[in-house]
Short mmCIF file of C-alpha atoms and ligand atoms in Angstrom, two decimals:
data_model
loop_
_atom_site.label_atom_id
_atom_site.label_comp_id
_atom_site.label_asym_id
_atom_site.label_seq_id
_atom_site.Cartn_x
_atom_site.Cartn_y
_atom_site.Cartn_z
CA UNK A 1 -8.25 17.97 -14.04
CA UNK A 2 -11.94 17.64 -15.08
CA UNK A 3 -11.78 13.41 -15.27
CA UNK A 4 -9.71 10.79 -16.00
CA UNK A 5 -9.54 8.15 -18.67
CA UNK A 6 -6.51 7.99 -20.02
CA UNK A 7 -2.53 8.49 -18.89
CA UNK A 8 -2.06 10.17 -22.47
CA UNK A 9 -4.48 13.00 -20.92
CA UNK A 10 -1.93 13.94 -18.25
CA UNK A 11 0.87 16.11 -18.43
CA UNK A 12 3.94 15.00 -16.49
CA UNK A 13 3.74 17.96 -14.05
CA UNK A 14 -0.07 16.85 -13.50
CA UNK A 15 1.27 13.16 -12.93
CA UNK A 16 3.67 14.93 -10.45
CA UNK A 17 1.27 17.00 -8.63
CA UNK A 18 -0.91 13.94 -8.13
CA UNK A 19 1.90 11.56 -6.88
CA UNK A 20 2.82 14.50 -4.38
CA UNK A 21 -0.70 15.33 -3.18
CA UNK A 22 -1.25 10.80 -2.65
CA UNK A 23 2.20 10.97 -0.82
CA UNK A 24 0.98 13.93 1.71
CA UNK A 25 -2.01 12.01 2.76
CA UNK A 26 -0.10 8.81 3.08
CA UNK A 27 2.52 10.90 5.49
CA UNK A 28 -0.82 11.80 7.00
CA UNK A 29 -1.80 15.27 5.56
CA UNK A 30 -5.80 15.15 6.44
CA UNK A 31 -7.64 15.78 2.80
CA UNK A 32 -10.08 17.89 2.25
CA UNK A 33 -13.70 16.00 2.96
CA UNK A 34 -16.27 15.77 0.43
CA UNK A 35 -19.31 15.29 2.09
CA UNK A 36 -22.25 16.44 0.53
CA UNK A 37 -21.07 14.52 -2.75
CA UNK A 38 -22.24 11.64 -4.52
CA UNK A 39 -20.19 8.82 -6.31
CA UNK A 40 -20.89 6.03 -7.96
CA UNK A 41 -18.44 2.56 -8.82
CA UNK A 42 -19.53 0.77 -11.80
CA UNK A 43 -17.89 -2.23 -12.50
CA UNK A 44 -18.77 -4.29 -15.42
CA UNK A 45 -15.53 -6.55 -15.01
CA UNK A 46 -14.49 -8.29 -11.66
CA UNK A 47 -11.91 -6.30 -9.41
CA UNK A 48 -10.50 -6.49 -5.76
CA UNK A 49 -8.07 -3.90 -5.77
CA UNK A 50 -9.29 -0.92 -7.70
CA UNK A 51 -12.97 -1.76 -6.95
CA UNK A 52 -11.89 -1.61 -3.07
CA UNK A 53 -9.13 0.82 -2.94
CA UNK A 54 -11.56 3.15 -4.53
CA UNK A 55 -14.48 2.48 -1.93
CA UNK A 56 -11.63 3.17 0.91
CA UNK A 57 -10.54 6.19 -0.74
CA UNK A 58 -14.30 7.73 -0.88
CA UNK A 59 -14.48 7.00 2.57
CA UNK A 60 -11.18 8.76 3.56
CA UNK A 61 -12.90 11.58 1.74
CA UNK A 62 -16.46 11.50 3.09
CA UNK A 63 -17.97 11.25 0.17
CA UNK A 64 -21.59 9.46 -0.13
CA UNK A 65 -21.34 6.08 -2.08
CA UNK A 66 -24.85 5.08 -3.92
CA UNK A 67 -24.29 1.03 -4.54
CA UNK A 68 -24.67 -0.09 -7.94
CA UNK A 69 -24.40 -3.56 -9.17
CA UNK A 70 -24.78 -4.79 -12.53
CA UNK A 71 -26.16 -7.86 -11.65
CA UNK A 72 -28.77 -6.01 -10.31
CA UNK A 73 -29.37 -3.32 -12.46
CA UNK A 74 -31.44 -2.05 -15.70
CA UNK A 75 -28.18 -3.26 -17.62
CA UNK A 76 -29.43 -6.55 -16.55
CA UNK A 77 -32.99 -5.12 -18.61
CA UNK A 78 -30.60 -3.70 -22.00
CA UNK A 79 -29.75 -0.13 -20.38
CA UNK A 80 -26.52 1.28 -22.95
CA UNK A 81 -23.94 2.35 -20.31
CA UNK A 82 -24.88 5.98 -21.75
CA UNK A 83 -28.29 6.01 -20.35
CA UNK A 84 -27.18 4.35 -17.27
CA UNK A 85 -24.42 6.68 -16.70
CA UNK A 86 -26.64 9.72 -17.65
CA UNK A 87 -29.21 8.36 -15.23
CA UNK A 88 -26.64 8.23 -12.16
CA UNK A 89 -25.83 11.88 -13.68
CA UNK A 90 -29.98 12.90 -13.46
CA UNK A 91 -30.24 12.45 -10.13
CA UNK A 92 -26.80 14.20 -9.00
CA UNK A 93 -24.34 11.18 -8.09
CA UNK A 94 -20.92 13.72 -8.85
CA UNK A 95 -18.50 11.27 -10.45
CA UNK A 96 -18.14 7.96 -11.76
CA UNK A 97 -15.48 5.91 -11.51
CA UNK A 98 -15.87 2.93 -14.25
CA UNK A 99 -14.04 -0.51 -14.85
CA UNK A 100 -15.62 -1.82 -18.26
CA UNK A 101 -14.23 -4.66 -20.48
CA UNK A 102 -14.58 -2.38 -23.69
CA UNK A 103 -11.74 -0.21 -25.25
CA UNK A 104 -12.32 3.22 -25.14
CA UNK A 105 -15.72 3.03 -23.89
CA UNK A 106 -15.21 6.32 -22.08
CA UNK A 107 -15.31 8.07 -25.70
CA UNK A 108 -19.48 7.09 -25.64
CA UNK A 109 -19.83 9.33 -22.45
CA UNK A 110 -18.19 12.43 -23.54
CA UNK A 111 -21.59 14.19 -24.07
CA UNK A 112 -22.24 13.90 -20.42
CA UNK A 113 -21.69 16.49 -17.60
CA UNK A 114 -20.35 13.93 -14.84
CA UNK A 115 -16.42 12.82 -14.33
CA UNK A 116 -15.31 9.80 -15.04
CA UNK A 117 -12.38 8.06 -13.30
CA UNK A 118 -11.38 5.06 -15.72
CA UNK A 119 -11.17 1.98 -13.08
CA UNK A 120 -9.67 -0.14 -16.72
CA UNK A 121 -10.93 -0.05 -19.89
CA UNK A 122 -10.61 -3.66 -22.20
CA UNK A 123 -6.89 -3.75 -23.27
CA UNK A 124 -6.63 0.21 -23.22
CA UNK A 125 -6.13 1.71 -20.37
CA UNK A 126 -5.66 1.66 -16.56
CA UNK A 127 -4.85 5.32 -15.14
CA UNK A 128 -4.92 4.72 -11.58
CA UNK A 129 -2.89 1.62 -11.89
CA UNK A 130 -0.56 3.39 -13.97
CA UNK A 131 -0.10 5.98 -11.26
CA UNK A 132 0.26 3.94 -7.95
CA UNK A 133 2.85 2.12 -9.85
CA UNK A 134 4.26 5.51 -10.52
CA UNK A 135 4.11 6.47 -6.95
CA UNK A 136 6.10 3.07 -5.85
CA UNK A 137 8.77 4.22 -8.58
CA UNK A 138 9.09 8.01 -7.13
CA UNK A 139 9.21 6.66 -3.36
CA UNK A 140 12.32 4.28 -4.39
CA UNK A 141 14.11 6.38 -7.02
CA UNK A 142 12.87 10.05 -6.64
CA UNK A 143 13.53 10.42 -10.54
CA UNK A 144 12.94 8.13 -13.77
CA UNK A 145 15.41 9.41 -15.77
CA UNK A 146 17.10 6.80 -17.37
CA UNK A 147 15.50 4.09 -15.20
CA UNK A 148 15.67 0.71 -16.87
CA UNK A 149 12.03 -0.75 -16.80
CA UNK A 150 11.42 -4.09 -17.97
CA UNK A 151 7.64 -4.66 -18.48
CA UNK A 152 7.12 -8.90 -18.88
CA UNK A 153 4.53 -11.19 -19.97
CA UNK A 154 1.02 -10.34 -21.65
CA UNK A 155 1.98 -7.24 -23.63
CA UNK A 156 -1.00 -6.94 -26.15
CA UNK A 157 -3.81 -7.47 -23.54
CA UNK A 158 -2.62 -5.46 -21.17
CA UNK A 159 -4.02 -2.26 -20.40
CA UNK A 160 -1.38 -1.89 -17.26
CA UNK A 161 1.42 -2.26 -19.75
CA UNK A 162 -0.03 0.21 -22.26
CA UNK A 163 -0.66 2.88 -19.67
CA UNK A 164 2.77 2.70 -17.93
CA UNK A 165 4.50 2.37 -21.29
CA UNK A 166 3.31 5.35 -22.10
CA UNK A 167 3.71 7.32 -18.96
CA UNK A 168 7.15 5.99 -18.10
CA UNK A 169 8.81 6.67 -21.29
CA UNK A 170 7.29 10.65 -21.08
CA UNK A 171 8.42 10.75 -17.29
CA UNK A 172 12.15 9.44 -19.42
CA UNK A 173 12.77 5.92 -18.19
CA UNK A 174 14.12 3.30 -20.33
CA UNK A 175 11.23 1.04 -20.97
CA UNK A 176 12.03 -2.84 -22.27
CA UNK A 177 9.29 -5.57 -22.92
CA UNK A 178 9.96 -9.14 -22.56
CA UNK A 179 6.85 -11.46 -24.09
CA UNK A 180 5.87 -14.83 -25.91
CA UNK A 181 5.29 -13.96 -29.37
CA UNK A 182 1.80 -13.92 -29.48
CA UNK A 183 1.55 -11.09 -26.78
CA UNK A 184 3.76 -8.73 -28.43
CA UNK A 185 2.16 -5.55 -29.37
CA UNK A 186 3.11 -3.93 -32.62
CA UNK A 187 1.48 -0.66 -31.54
CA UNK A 188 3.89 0.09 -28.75
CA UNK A 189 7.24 1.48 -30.03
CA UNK A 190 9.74 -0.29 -27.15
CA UNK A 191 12.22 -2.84 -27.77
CA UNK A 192 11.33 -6.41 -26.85
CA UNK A 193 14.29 -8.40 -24.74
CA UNK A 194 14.95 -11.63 -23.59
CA UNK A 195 14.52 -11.27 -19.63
CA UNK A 196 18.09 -13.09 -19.15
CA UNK A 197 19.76 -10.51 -21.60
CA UNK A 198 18.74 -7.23 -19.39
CA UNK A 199 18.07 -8.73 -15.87
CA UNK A 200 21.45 -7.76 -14.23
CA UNK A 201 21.19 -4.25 -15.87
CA UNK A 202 17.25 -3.58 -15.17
CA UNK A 203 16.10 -1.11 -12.05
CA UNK A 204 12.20 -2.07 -12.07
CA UNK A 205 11.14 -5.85 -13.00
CA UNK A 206 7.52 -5.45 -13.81
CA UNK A 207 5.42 -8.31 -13.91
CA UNK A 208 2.14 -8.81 -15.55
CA UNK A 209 -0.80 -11.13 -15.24
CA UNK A 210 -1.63 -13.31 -18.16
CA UNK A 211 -5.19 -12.31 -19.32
CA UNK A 212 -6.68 -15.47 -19.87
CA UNK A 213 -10.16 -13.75 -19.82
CA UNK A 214 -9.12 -11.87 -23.18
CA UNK A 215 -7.38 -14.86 -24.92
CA UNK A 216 -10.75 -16.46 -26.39
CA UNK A 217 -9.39 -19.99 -25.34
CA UNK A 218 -7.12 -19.33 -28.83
CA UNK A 219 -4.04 -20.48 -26.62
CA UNK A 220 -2.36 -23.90 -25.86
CA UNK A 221 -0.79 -22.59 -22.51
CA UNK A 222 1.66 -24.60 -20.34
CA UNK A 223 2.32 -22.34 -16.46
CA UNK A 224 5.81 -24.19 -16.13
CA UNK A 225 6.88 -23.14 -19.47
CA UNK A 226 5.92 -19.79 -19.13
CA UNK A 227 7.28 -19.39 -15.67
CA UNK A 228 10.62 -20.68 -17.20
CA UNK A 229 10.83 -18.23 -20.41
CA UNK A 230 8.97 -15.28 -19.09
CA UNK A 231 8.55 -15.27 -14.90
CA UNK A 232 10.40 -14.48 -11.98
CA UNK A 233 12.31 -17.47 -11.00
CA UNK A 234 14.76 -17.49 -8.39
CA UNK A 235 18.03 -17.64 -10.21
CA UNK A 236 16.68 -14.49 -12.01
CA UNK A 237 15.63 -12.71 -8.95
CA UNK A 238 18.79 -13.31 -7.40
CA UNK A 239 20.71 -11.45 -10.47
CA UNK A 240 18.58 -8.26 -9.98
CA UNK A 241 20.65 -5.28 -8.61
CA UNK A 242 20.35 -5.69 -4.88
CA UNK A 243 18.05 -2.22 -4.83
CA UNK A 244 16.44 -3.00 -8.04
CA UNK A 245 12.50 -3.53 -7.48
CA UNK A 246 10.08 -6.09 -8.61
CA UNK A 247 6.42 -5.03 -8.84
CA UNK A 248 2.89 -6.58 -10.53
CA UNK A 249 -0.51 -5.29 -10.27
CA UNK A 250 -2.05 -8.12 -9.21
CA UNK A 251 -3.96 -10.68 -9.00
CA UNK A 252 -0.66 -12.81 -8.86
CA UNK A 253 -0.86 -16.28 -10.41
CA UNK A 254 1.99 -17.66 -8.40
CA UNK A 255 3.95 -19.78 -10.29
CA UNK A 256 3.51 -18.09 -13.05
CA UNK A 257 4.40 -14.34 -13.56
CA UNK A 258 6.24 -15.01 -10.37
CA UNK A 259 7.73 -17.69 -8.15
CA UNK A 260 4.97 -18.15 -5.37
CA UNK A 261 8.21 -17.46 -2.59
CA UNK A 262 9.07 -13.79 -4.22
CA UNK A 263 5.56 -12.31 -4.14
CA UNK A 264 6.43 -10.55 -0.57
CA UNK A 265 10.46 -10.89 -0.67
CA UNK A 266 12.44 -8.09 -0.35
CA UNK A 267 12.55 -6.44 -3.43
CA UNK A 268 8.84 -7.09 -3.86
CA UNK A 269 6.63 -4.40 -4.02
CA UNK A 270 3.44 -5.58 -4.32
CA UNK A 271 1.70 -5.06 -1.69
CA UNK A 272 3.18 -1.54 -1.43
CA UNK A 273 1.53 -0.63 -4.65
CA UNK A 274 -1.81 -2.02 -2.98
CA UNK A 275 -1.13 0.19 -0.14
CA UNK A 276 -0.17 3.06 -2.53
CA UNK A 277 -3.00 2.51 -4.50
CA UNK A 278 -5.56 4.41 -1.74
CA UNK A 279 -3.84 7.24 -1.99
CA UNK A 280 -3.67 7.47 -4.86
CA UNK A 281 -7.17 7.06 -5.83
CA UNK A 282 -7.63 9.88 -3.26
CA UNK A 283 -5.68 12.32 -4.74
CA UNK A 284 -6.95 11.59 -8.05
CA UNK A 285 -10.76 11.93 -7.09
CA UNK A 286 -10.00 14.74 -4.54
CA UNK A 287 -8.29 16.74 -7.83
CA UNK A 288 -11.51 16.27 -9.53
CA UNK A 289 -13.36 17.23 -7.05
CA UNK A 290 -11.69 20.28 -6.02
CA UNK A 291 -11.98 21.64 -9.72
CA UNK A 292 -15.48 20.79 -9.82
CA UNK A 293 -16.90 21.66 -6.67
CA UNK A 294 -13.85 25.05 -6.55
CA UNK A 295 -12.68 23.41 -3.62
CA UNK A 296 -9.07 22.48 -1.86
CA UNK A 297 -7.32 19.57 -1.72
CA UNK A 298 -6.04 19.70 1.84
CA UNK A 299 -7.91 20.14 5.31
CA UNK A 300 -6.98 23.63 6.06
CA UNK A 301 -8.65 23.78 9.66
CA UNK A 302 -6.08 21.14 10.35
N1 LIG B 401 -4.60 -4.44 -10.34
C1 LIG B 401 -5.93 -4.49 -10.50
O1 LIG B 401 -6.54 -3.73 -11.28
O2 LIG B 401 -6.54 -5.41 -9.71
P1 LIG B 401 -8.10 -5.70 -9.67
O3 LIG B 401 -8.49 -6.28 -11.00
O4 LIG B 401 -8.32 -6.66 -8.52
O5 LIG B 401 -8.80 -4.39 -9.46
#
């Protein structure tokens, strides 16, 4: 794998082999260290998790962080996110890995000689996130054939559903959406449910965060009404199968997607993708790395 942007890149056997390599080191496997490489994070957007979880996984893997903030940058001065990527390329950072509020912005780098690990791209997008939810799925079902996914709430600005639409319907699960009109996305080919229809029937309840940042203030937009029509209450919690999962990427707005008293019940997993989310991000950059650099992926000395 020489980068990665996009979940439509992968193969399913790729999207195996990097689920299996992130579950290894989580059982404790030692990786392979990366030490006398570079890498950059470049967020344009605001992030917790993936900005974080990546800086944790670099340091699992020894590789040399060089800081970069936009704030304080030559973006700051006009700098294209070419030239500033191809800058960060001129003086030998090794990969990239990029959140940027623009669709497809990846497509402007493709001239350079540096890979890119998509951190979330606009409304496109979100490979990592696609693939620590991917992982949670695997460690509680082992297969997704036939799994009954229903995906909830902000469809057409979602970059989490778009990704794990796409991934979870090639790996064979059954994927449903549930959404407000407004957030339905045309360009998505899955059948849109009413949560209380499927809710007894459904394996993985996945929630997602309403993207107020991408609604231009066009909406009139009432939490308690939403929570009602499109979140996890408790009656509908308590219908789920009693192994059935519920998971969101997070940030939660509790009360919203989800009641505030579900985020860490039982069948939440949550956190779990958090936690799954490190190793993830390990395996993917350590599969990067490994082509580039002809290295392994595993400590062998250990
Ligand atoms: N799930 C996710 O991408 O969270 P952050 O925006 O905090 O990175």
């Amino acid at each position: 794998m020489k980068q990665l942007v996009s979940m439509e890149d992968l193969t399913n056997e790729e999207i195996y082999s990097l689920i299996e390599t992130a579950i290894e080191y989580k059982k404790g496997n030692k990786p392979n260290k990366f030490t006398d490489n570079y890498v950059s994070n470049l967020f344009f957007e605001n992030s917790t998790r993936t900005k974080c979880s990546f800086e944790m996984a670099e340091r699992q893997l020894g590789l040399q962080e060089i800081p970069f903030e936009t704030s304080t940058s030559s973006v700051k001065k006009g700098e294209s996110l070419y030239d500033t990527c191809k800058t960060l390329e001129s003086i030998g950072v090794d990969a990239l890995v990029i959140r940027h509020p623009q669709n497809d912005y990846y497509k402007e780098l493709e001239g350079l000689n540096i890979p890119v690990i998509n951190g979330g791209d606009g409304s496109g997008q979100h490979p990592t996130q696609s693939l620590l939810d991917i992982m949670t799925i695997y460690e509680e079902y082992k297969d997704f054939k036939d799994l009954n996914v229903l995906i909830c709430g902000d469809i057409k600005n979602s970059r989490v559903a778009r990704s794990n639409y796409q991934a979870l319907t090639a790996l064979g699960a059954n994927v449903k959406f549930a959404a407000p009109g407004e957030w339905v996305d045309e360009s998505l080919d899955a059948p849109y449910v009413k949560i209380d229809d499927v809710i007894e029937e459904t394996d993985i309840v996945m929630l997602l965060r309403v993207q107020h940042e991408r609604h231009d203030g066009e909406l009139s937009f009432d939490p308690h009404e939403y929570h009602e029509k499109y979140g996890l209450t408790k009656d509908r919690y308590n219908r789920m199968k009693s192994e059935a999962i519920v998971m969101h990427p997070a940030p939660v707005n509790r009360g919203v997607e989800i009641d505030s008293d579900l985020v860490e019940a039982p069948k939440a997993r949550i956190f779990k993708q958090m936690k799954n989310g490190m190793f993830l991000r390990m395996s993917v950059i350590t599969h990067i790395l490994a082509e580039k650099e002809e290295g392994v992926i595993f400590d062998v000395a250990n």
